[in-house]
Coordinates of C-alpha atoms and ligand atoms in Angstrom, one line a residue:
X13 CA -8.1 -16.9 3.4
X14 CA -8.7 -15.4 6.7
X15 CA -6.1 -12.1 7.2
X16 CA -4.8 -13.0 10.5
X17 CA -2.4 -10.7 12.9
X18 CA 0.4 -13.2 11.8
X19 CA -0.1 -12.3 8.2
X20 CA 1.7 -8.5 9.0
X21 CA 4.8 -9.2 9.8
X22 CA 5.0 -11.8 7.4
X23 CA 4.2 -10.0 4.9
X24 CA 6.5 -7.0 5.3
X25 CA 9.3 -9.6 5.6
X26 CA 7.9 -11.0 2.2
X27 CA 7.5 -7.1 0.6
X28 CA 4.5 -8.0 -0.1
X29 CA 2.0 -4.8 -0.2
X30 CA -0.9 -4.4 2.6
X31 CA -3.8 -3.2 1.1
X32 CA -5.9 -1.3 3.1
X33 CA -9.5 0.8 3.2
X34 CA -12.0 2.5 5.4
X35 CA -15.5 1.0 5.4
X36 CA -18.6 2.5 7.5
X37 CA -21.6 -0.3 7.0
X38 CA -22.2 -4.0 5.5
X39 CA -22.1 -2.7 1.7
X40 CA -19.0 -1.4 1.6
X41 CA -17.1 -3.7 4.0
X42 CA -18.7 -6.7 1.9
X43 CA -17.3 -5.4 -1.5
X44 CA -14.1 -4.4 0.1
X45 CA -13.8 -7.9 1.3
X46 CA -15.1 -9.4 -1.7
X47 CA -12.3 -7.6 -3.4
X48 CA -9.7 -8.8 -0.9
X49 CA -8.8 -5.6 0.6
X50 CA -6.4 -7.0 3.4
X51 CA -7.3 -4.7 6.0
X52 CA -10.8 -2.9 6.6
X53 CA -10.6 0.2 9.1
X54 CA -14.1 1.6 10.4
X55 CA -12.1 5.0 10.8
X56 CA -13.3 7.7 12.6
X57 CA -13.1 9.8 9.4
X58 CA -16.6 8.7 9.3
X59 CA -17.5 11.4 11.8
X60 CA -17.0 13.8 8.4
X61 CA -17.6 11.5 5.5
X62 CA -20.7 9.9 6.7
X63 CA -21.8 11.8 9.7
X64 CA -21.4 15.7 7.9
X65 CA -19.1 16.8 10.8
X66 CA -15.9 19.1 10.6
X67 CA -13.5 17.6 12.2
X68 CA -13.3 14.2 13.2
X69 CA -13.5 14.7 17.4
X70 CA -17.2 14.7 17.5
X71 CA -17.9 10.8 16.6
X72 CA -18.3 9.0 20.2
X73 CA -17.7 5.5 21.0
X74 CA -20.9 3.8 20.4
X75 CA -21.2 5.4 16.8
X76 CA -18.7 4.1 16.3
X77 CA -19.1 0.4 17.7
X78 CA -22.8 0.9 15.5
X79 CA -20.8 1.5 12.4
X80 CA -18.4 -1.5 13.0
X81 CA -21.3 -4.2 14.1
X82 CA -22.5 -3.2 10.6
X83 CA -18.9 -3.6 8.7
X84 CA -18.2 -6.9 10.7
X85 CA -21.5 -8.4 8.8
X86 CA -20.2 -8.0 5.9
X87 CA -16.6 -9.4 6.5
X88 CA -15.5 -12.8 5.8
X89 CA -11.9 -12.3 5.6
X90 CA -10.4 -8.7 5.8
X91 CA -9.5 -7.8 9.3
X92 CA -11.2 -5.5 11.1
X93 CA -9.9 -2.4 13.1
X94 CA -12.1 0.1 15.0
X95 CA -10.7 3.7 15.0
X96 CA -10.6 4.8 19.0
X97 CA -12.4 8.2 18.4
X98 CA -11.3 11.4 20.6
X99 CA -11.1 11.7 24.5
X100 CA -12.2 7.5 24.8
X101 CA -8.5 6.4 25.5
X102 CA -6.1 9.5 26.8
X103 CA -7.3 10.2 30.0
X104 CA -6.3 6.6 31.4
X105 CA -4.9 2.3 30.3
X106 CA -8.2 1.9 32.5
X107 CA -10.7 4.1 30.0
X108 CA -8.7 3.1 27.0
X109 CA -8.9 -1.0 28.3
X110 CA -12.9 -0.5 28.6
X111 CA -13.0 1.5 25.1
X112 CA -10.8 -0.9 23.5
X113 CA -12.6 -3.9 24.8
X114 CA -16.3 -2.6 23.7
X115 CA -14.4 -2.7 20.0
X116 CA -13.5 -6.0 20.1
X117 CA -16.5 -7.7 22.3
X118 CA -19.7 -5.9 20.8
X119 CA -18.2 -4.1 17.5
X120 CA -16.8 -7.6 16.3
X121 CA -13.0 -5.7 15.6
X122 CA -10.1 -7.7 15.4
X123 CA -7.7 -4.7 16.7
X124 CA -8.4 -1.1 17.4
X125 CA -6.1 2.1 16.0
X126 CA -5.4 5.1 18.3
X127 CA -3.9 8.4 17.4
X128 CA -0.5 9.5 19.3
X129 CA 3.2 8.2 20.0
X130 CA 5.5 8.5 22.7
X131 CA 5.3 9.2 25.9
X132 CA 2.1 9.9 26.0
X133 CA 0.4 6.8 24.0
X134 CA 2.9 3.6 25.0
X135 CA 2.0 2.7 28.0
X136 CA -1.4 2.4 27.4
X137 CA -0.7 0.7 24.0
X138 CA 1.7 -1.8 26.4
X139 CA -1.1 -2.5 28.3
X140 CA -4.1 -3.3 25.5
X141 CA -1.1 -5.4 24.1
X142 CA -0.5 -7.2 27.1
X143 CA -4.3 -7.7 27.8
X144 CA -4.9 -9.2 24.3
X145 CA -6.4 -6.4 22.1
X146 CA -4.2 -5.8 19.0
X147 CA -3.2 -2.4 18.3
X148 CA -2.4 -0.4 15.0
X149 CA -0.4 3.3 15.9
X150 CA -1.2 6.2 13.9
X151 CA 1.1 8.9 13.9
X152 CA 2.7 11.5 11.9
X153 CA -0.8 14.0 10.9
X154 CA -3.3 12.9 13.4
X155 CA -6.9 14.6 12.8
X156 CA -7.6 13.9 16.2
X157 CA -5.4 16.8 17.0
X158 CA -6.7 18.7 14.2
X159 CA -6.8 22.1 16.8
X160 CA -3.0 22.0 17.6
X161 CA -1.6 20.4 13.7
X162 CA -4.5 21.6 11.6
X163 CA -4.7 19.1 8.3
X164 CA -0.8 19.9 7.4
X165 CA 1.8 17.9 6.5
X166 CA 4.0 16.7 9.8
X167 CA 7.9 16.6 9.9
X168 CA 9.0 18.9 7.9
X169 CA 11.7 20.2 10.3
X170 CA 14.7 18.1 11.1
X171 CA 14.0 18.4 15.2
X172 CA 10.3 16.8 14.0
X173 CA 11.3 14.1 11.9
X174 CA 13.1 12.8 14.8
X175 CA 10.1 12.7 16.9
X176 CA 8.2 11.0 14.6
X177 CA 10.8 8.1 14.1
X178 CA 11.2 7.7 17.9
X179 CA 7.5 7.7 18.0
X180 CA 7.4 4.8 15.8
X181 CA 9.9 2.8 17.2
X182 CA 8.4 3.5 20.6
X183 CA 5.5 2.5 19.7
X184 CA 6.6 -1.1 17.8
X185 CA 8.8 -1.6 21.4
X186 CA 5.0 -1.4 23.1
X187 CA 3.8 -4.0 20.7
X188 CA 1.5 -2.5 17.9
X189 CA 1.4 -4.6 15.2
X190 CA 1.6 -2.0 12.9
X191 CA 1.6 1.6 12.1
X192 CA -0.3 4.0 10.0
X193 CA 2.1 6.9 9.0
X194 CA -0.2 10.0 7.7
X195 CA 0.5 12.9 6.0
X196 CA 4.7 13.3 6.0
X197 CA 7.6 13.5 3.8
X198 CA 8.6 10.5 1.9
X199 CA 12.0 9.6 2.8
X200 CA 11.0 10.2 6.2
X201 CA 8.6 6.8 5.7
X202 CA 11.1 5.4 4.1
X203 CA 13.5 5.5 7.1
X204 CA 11.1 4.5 9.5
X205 CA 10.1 1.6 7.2
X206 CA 13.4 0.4 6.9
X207 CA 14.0 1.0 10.7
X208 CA 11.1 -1.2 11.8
X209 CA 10.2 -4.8 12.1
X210 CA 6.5 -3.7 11.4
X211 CA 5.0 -3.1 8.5
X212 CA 4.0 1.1 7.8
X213 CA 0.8 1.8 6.1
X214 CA 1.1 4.9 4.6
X215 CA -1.6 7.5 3.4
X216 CA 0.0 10.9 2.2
X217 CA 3.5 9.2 2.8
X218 CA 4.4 8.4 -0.2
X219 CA 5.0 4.9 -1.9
X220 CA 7.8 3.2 0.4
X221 CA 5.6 2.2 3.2
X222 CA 4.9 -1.5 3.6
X223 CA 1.0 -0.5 2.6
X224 CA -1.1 1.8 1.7
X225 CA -4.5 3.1 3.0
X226 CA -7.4 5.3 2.0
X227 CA -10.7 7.0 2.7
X228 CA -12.8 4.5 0.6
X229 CA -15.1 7.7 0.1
X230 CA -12.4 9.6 -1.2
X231 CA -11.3 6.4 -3.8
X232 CA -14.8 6.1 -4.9
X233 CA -15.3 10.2 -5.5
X234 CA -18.0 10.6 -3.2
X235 CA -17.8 13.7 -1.5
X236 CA -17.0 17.3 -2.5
X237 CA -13.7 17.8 -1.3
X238 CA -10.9 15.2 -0.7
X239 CA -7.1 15.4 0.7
X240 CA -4.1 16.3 -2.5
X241 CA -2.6 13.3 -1.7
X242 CA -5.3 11.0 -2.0
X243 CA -6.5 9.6 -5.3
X244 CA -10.1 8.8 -6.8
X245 CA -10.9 6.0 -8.6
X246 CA -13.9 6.6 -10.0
X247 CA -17.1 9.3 -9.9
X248 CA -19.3 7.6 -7.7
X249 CA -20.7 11.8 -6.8
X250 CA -21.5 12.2 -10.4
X251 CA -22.8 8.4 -10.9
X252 CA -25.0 8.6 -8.2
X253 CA -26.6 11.9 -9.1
X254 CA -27.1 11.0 -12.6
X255 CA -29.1 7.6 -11.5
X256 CA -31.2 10.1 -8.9
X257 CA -31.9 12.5 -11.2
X258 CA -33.0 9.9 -13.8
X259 CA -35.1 8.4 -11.6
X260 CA -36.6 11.2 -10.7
X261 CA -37.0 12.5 -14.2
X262 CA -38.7 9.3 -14.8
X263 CA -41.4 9.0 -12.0
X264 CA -42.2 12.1 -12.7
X265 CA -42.6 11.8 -16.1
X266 CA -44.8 8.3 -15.6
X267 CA -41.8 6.3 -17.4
X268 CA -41.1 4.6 -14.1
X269 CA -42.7 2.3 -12.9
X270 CA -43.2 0.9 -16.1
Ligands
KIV322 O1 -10.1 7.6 10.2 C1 -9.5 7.3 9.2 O2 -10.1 7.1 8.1 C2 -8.1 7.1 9.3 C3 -7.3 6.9 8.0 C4 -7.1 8.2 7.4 C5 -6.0 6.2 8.2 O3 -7.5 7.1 10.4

């Protein structure tokens, strides 16, 4: 079955869980989708995980259009969102309605995700909403500002909290059809998941959000460092250097080819 936008709010008013992962080519979005993963994010947490950079502000816009053409081959019936990376959407609704619209026309998304709440980010949102581009809000920890937040836990201060449930309910008001709440206290997700007719997908939020998303490269234990809160499901680091260095044991030993 084809995850349409529908399917959100429906299923936060059935409690069922959204299941949600990053993808950054064919392979991975193909197995995600082949595992019915409800939503695939081409997240611009590729600029570090796939693209060796330090922060994620680097990526630009047609990297990551390149990286989502490639994950919208391999999906059938996940949908797709495309990660608006740094400085393509802030300065103006104009720059943000072209950005936006390259997503959807040549990356194939279904919705794009951008970084920020209110004031700065609903107006804007109202108007990709109003033209016809879904959009998913991310707030709470947003790497984007990485140079004012660093990677630390946000709302831990009562005067901060607030700001990040007015932010949310800002931003369902200027029609996001969902929200990804990164990186803050529990019960703090829990209120603004109660609060809200939209489901929260929650990554370092703990488990009361209406979903839950990860780095897949973190799940998959690919890379030499990952966030506390995440959680890896397998070795794929370990797996994969075993297979090279077998292989390379083996040509070199004339055991290969055989
Ligand atoms: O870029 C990304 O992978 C993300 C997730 C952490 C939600 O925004």
């Amino acid at each position: 079955m084809a995850v349409t936008l529908q399917h959100f709010r429906q299923w936060k008013q059935q409690q069922r869980r959204i299941t949600a992962l990053t993808a950054w080519d064919f392979a991975i979005a193909e197995i995600l989708d082949q595992a019915q993963v409800d939503l695939i994010l081409v997240g611009d947490s590729l600029a570090m995980t796939v693209l060796g950079h330090a922060t994620t502000l680097p990526v630009t816009l047609e990297e990551m259009i390149h990286h989502t053409k490639a994950a919208r081959r391999g999906i059938k019936n996940a949908f797709l969102v495309m990660d608006l990376p740094f400085l393509t959407y802030q300065e103006s609704t104009q720059q943000a309605m072209r950005s936006a619209g390259l997503a959807l026309k040549d990356g194939g998304a279904n919705a794009v995700k951008l970084e920020g709440g209110y004031p700065e980010m609903v107006t804007t949102i109202a108007h990709l909403v109003q033209a016809g581009i879904p959009v998913m809000g991310h707030i709470g920890l947003t790497p984007q500002s990485v140079n004012q937040l660093g990677f630390k836990q946000q709302g831990k201060t009562e005067d901060a909290q607030t700001k990040i449930l007015n932010e949310a309910i800002a931003l369902e008001q200027a029609g996001v059809f969902a929200i990804v709440l990164e990186h803050i206290p529990t019960d703090l997700a829990q209120t603004i998941t109660q609060k809200i007719a939209i489901p929260t997908i929650g990554i370092g939020a703990g488990p009361h959000c209406d979903g839950q998303i990860l780095v897949t490269s973190d799940l998959l234990g690919m890379g030499s460092w990952s966030p506390p809160f995440s959680k890896a499901y397998a070795n794929l680091r370990e797996t994969m250097r075993d297979a090279f260095e077998t292989y390379c044991k083996e040509v070199r030993s004339g055991e290969f080819p055989e």
